[in-house]
Amino acid sequence: MNELEPLKSIFKDRIFKIPDYQRGYAWTTRQLRDFWEDLVNLPTDRFHYTGLLSLKKVDKNIWNNWNDERWLIEDRGFKPFHIVDGQQRLTTFVIFIQAISEQLKAIPENKDKKDEEIYLGSFSLKAIKEEYLVVEKPPQFIIKTYKFGYEVDNPSFKFLRHKIFLEPDSGTIQETFYTLNLENAKRFFKENLQNYFDKYGLSEIEALFKKVTQNMMFNVYEISDDFDVFVAFETMNNRGKKLSNLELLKNRLIYLTTLYDEKELKNDERISLREKINDAWKEVYYQLGRNKKNPLNDDDFLVAHWIMYFQYTREKGDDYIRFLLEQKFTPQNIYAKTEVRLSSIQEFEEVREDEDTDQEEVEANGEEEIIVMRSQLSPKEIEDYVNSLKSAAVHWYNTHNPVNNLDLTAQESLWIDRLNRIGIIYFRPLVTVAFLNKDINSDKRVELLKAIERFIFITFRLSRAFSTYRNSEFYRAARQLRNGELTINSIIQRLNDRMNYCFYTPENSEETYFDYTYFQKFIDKKFKSGGGFYYWNGLRYFLYEYEMEKVRQRGSQKIDWKLFVKSEKDKVSVEHIYPQTPTHKIWKDSFKGYKKSQLPFFQGSLGNLLPLSQSINSSLQNDCFEDKKSAKYNDKKEKIRQGYSDGSHSEIEVSGYDVWNSDTILDRGNKLLEFMEQRWDLKFEDDTAKAELLFLDFMLEEEEELRTTEE
């Protein structure tokens, strides 16, 4: 059958299921908005081509296990179908109709009415639900049969029934990457329908319902039994919202389980392997969607797992998915056979069960061996791979969400949070593997996390290495650690060795000092562009770490990292104490005697930059130092800025200075660099080196000249 049909015709005498090889609901607000605008703008006397709907009739041996649907099929002649292509659109239609039904129930005059007493034009709500959503089996009405849904083992199955269709008594419902989209779609339609009802009334809601069920046309195509449904799925779903690589891979692996012959993979093993694939993807999408405010990207996870599991290459582009789909998990690797030698009696007996198995007996060291032909890609390899994906998913989530995470120790949480704040670069696969490897205890993991954080700060934030510096080496280290080929200690040693270029040892000295040359050149460019240390991409992390050190000493955290790094127009969270536009006379007096060309070095020097507990309007930076130390109020006695004396620990420390001038900027800059030495285990050669890095060495030169003159 291949003809245009409206939803009203499509749902007549059909039951739809989304099969296990399908991805979940992937439409986001952009696609929903396009759907809504198409519907609203469609004239009532016009038809709109919606797209292709490809269906595969479900065999009796499958639907016979559908308890809730079987009575409709056997007693009322409904036909069961799997949706091969078009499930995103069909899911959207169904959610839209559910939202309309809830809109009808919410109208005040319909309060306390039964579904058969509520009408939308000539359609009762009961009839609408039975035609498109759910039918209850008489006479007990215990069984609720949904005309559209997922296979029962899909997490979206319960979510759709209980969160979207509002079936009560749900119990625990697992939420995933995809259920977030189902929830978002319903919220989108409910909000838009309510606004539409408020503006135009019930008659226009009826018009929308008629258009969605009668004017939106599908090209319905039923795939014949001999058509390769998995290949069709891969091909057809590359239209519309493109499948993610993780979604494609799941379909491919399920497809491969159908290709093994009975001699290599018995039917019960085939079913078990397919269930393991589904369980793995269920877990992966649960972990990716656990944090509703920040769902994780599925392809990022797949790339990282590929790095952990297979041999990393430095090819560009989608080399990982080409490897997975075009080299590793291919039909050719199942059709291509390789010789396997079996020698144990047990293995011999297993082979003998299939008398026609291709085999050959040979003599080896006085024992008989059986040579059998097996696929180059064994079912066991598929099982091991999907189990690894499943195991890695929770640790991948934990590396992104360490705060208040009961799966992590306090120290693990602290250091992973630091890595996320500084920018974890390319180390997330390695961190994930450190949790996957059961032989690694928490103390060793923390040692590794500390070493990675130090490496990132010194190598990338200070010494300005390219972001890809040594990435291949540490990607390989992730796999080697997973396989037991490397230890935590050897990786830590390697991290330290790769920082050797960041340090130097002067002649006739045993001490090693930090080589700040690269960092100084970087900051020099920032001064030339008018910002100095303020434009350093490690500034907020550094100042926050300094602040948190004070918190550990004194308690009472006063700076929230998320607010601290949040960009607000015309507001600042890091203040120039000596302002960039010093209009007050006191500032001119405080820096009298310095050249105009030297003043920007005081303004942009590290010691002049202060993290605030509350962001302020940038115009308030120009206040004099005494005014900044105390809270400031407007004419209405409303506080318009926090004072240093009751701000962050860093602010309180600065408020202890009597004046703010060149000496205090240098003094505070030295304190910050001393903290840097202690925190990241590095050392500057002397005070001159620190002054050079702070770009205030001209102060020492002037002091030396003055001292020489006096002598």
JSON list of N, CA, C and O in Angstrom, two decimals, residues 226-244:
[
{"chain": "A", "resi": 226, "resn": "ASP", "atom": "N", "xyz": [10.03, -9.53, 2.96]},
{"chain": "A", "resi": 226, "resn": "ASP", "atom": "CA", "xyz": [11.36, -9.87, 2.47]},
{"chain": "A", "resi": 226, "resn": "ASP", "atom": "C", "xyz": [12.28, -8.65, 2.39]},
{"chain": "A", "resi": 226, "resn": "ASP", "atom": "O", "xyz": [13.41, -8.74, 1.95]},
{"chain": "A", "resi": 227, "resn": "PHE", "atom": "N", "xyz": [11.78, -7.51, 2.82]},
{"chain": "A", "resi": 227, "resn": "PHE", "atom": "CA", "xyz": [12.60, -6.30, 2.79]},
{"chain": "A", "resi": 227, "resn": "PHE", "atom": "C", "xyz": [13.43, -6.23, 4.06]},
{"chain": "A", "resi": 227, "resn": "PHE", "atom": "O", "xyz": [12.93, -6.50, 5.15]},
{"chain": "A", "resi": 228, "resn": "ASP", "atom": "N", "xyz": [14.69, -5.87, 3.93]},
{"chain": "A", "resi": 228, "resn": "ASP", "atom": "CA", "xyz": [15.57, -5.81, 5.10]},
{"chain": "A", "resi": 228, "resn": "ASP", "atom": "C", "xyz": [15.25, -4.57, 5.93]},
{"chain": "A", "resi": 228, "resn": "ASP", "atom": "O", "xyz": [15.69, -3.46, 5.63]},
{"chain": "A", "resi": 229, "resn": "VAL", "atom": "N", "xyz": [14.47, -4.77, 6.99]},
{"chain": "A", "resi": 229, "resn": "VAL", "atom": "CA", "xyz": [13.92, -3.65, 7.73]},
{"chain": "A", "resi": 229, "resn": "VAL", "atom": "C", "xyz": [15.01, -2.82, 8.43]},
{"chain": "A", "resi": 229, "resn": "VAL", "atom": "O", "xyz": [14.89, -1.60, 8.58]},
{"chain": "A", "resi": 230, "resn": "PHE", "atom": "N", "xyz": [16.10, -3.46, 8.86]},
{"chain": "A", "resi": 230, "resn": "PHE", "atom": "CA", "xyz": [17.14, -2.72, 9.56]},
{"chain": "A", "resi": 230, "resn": "PHE", "atom": "C", "xyz": [17.90, -1.78, 8.62]},
{"chain": "A", "resi": 230, "resn": "PHE", "atom": "O", "xyz": [18.22, -0.65, 8.95]},
{"chain": "A", "resi": 231, "resn": "VAL", "atom": "N", "xyz": [18.19, -2.27, 7.42]},
{"chain": "A", "resi": 231, "resn": "VAL", "atom": "CA", "xyz": [18.85, -1.43, 6.43]},
{"chain": "A", "resi": 231, "resn": "VAL", "atom": "C", "xyz": [17.92, -0.29, 6.04]},
{"chain": "A", "resi": 231, "resn": "VAL", "atom": "O", "xyz": [18.34, 0.86, 5.86]},
{"chain": "A", "resi": 232, "resn": "ALA", "atom": "N", "xyz": [16.61, -0.60, 5.92]},
{"chain": "A", "resi": 232, "resn": "ALA", "atom": "CA", "xyz": [15.64, 0.44, 5.59]},
{"chain": "A", "resi": 232, "resn": "ALA", "atom": "C", "xyz": [15.63, 1.52, 6.66]},
{"chain": "A", "resi": 232, "resn": "ALA", "atom": "O", "xyz": [15.58, 2.72, 6.37]},
{"chain": "A", "resi": 233, "resn": "PHE", "atom": "N", "xyz": [15.70, 1.10, 7.92]},
{"chain": "A", "resi": 233, "resn": "PHE", "atom": "CA", "xyz": [15.70, 2.06, 9.02]},
{"chain": "A", "resi": 233, "resn": "PHE", "atom": "C", "xyz": [16.90, 3.00, 8.93]},
{"chain": "A", "resi": 233, "resn": "PHE", "atom": "O", "xyz": [16.78, 4.21, 9.04]},
{"chain": "A", "resi": 234, "resn": "GLU", "atom": "N", "xyz": [18.11, 2.45, 8.73]},
{"chain": "A", "resi": 234, "resn": "GLU", "atom": "CA", "xyz": [19.31, 3.27, 8.63]},
{"chain": "A", "resi": 234, "resn": "GLU", "atom": "C", "xyz": [19.20, 4.26, 7.48]},
{"chain": "A", "resi": 234, "resn": "GLU", "atom": "O", "xyz": [19.55, 5.42, 7.59]},
{"chain": "A", "resi": 235, "resn": "THR", "atom": "N", "xyz": [18.68, 3.78, 6.34]},
{"chain": "A", "resi": 235, "resn": "THR", "atom": "CA", "xyz": [18.61, 4.61, 5.14]},
{"chain": "A", "resi": 235, "resn": "THR", "atom": "C", "xyz": [17.57, 5.72, 5.30]},
{"chain": "A", "resi": 235, "resn": "THR", "atom": "O", "xyz": [17.85, 6.90, 5.08]},
{"chain": "A", "resi": 236, "resn": "MET", "atom": "N", "xyz": [16.37, 5.34, 5.72]},
{"chain": "A", "resi": 236, "resn": "MET", "atom": "CA", "xyz": [15.27, 6.30, 5.74]},
{"chain": "A", "resi": 236, "resn": "MET", "atom": "C", "xyz": [15.40, 7.32, 6.85]},
{"chain": "A", "resi": 236, "resn": "MET", "atom": "O", "xyz": [15.00, 8.46, 6.70]},
{"chain": "A", "resi": 237, "resn": "ASN", "atom": "N", "xyz": [15.98, 6.92, 7.99]},
{"chain": "A", "resi": 237, "resn": "ASN", "atom": "CA", "xyz": [16.04, 7.84, 9.11]},
{"chain": "A", "resi": 237, "resn": "ASN", "atom": "C", "xyz": [17.15, 8.87, 8.97]},
{"chain": "A", "resi": 237, "resn": "ASN", "atom": "O", "xyz": [17.34, 9.68, 9.87]},
{"chain": "A", "resi": 238, "resn": "ASN", "atom": "N", "xyz": [17.90, 8.83, 7.91]},
{"chain": "A", "resi": 238, "resn": "ASN", "atom": "CA", "xyz": [18.88, 9.88, 7.67]},
{"chain": "A", "resi": 238, "resn": "ASN", "atom": "C", "xyz": [18.23, 11.13, 7.08]},
{"chain": "A", "resi": 238, "resn": "ASN", "atom": "O", "xyz": [18.90, 12.12, 6.83]},
{"chain": "A", "resi": 239, "resn": "ARG", "atom": "N", "xyz": [16.93, 11.04, 6.83]},
{"chain": "A", "resi": 239, "resn": "ARG", "atom": "CA", "xyz": [16.18, 12.24, 6.49]},
{"chain": "A", "resi": 239, "resn": "ARG", "atom": "C", "xyz": [15.69, 12.88, 7.78]},
{"chain": "A", "resi": 239, "resn": "ARG", "atom": "O", "xyz": [15.70, 12.29, 8.83]},
{"chain": "A", "resi": 240, "resn": "GLY", "atom": "N", "xyz": [15.17, 14.10, 7.68]},
{"chain": "A", "resi": 240, "resn": "GLY", "atom": "CA", "xyz": [14.60, 14.74, 8.85]},
{"chain": "A", "resi": 240, "resn": "GLY", "atom": "C", "xyz": [15.67, 15.05, 9.88]},
{"chain": "A", "resi": 240, "resn": "GLY", "atom": "O", "xyz": [16.74, 15.51, 9.55]},
{"chain": "A", "resi": 241, "resn": "LYS", "atom": "N", "xyz": [15.35, 14.79, 11.15]},
{"chain": "A", "resi": 241, "resn": "LYS", "atom": "CA", "xyz": [16.33, 15.00, 12.22]},
{"chain": "A", "resi": 241, "resn": "LYS", "atom": "C", "xyz": [17.30, 13.82, 12.21]},
{"chain": "A", "resi": 241, "resn": "LYS", "atom": "O", "xyz": [16.93, 12.70, 12.51]},
{"chain": "A", "resi": 242, "resn": "LYS", "atom": "N", "xyz": [18.51, 14.09, 11.81]},
{"chain": "A", "resi": 242, "resn": "LYS", "atom": "CA", "xyz": [19.50, 13.04, 11.56]},
{"chain": "A", "resi": 242, "resn": "LYS", "atom": "C", "xyz": [19.74, 12.19, 12.81]},
{"chain": "A", "resi": 242, "resn": "LYS", "atom": "O", "xyz": [19.80, 12.69, 13.91]},
{"chain": "A", "resi": 243, "resn": "LEU", "atom": "N", "xyz": [19.85, 10.89, 12.59]},
{"chain": "A", "resi": 243, "resn": "LEU", "atom": "CA", "xyz": [20.18, 9.99, 13.68]},
{"chain": "A", "resi": 243, "resn": "LEU", "atom": "C", "xyz": [21.55, 10.30, 14.25]},
{"chain": "A", "resi": 243, "resn": "LEU", "atom": "O", "xyz": [22.48, 10.63, 13.52]},
{"chain": "A", "resi": 244, "resn": "SER", "atom": "N", "xyz": [21.67, 10.21, 15.57]},
{"chain": "A", "resi": 244, "resn": "SER", "atom": "CA", "xyz": [23.00, 10.31, 16.16]},
{"chain": "A", "resi": 244, "resn": "SER", "atom": "C", "xyz": [23.75, 9.01, 15.87]},
{"chain": "A", "resi": 244, "resn": "SER", "atom": "O", "xyz": [23.16, 7.98, 15.55]}
]
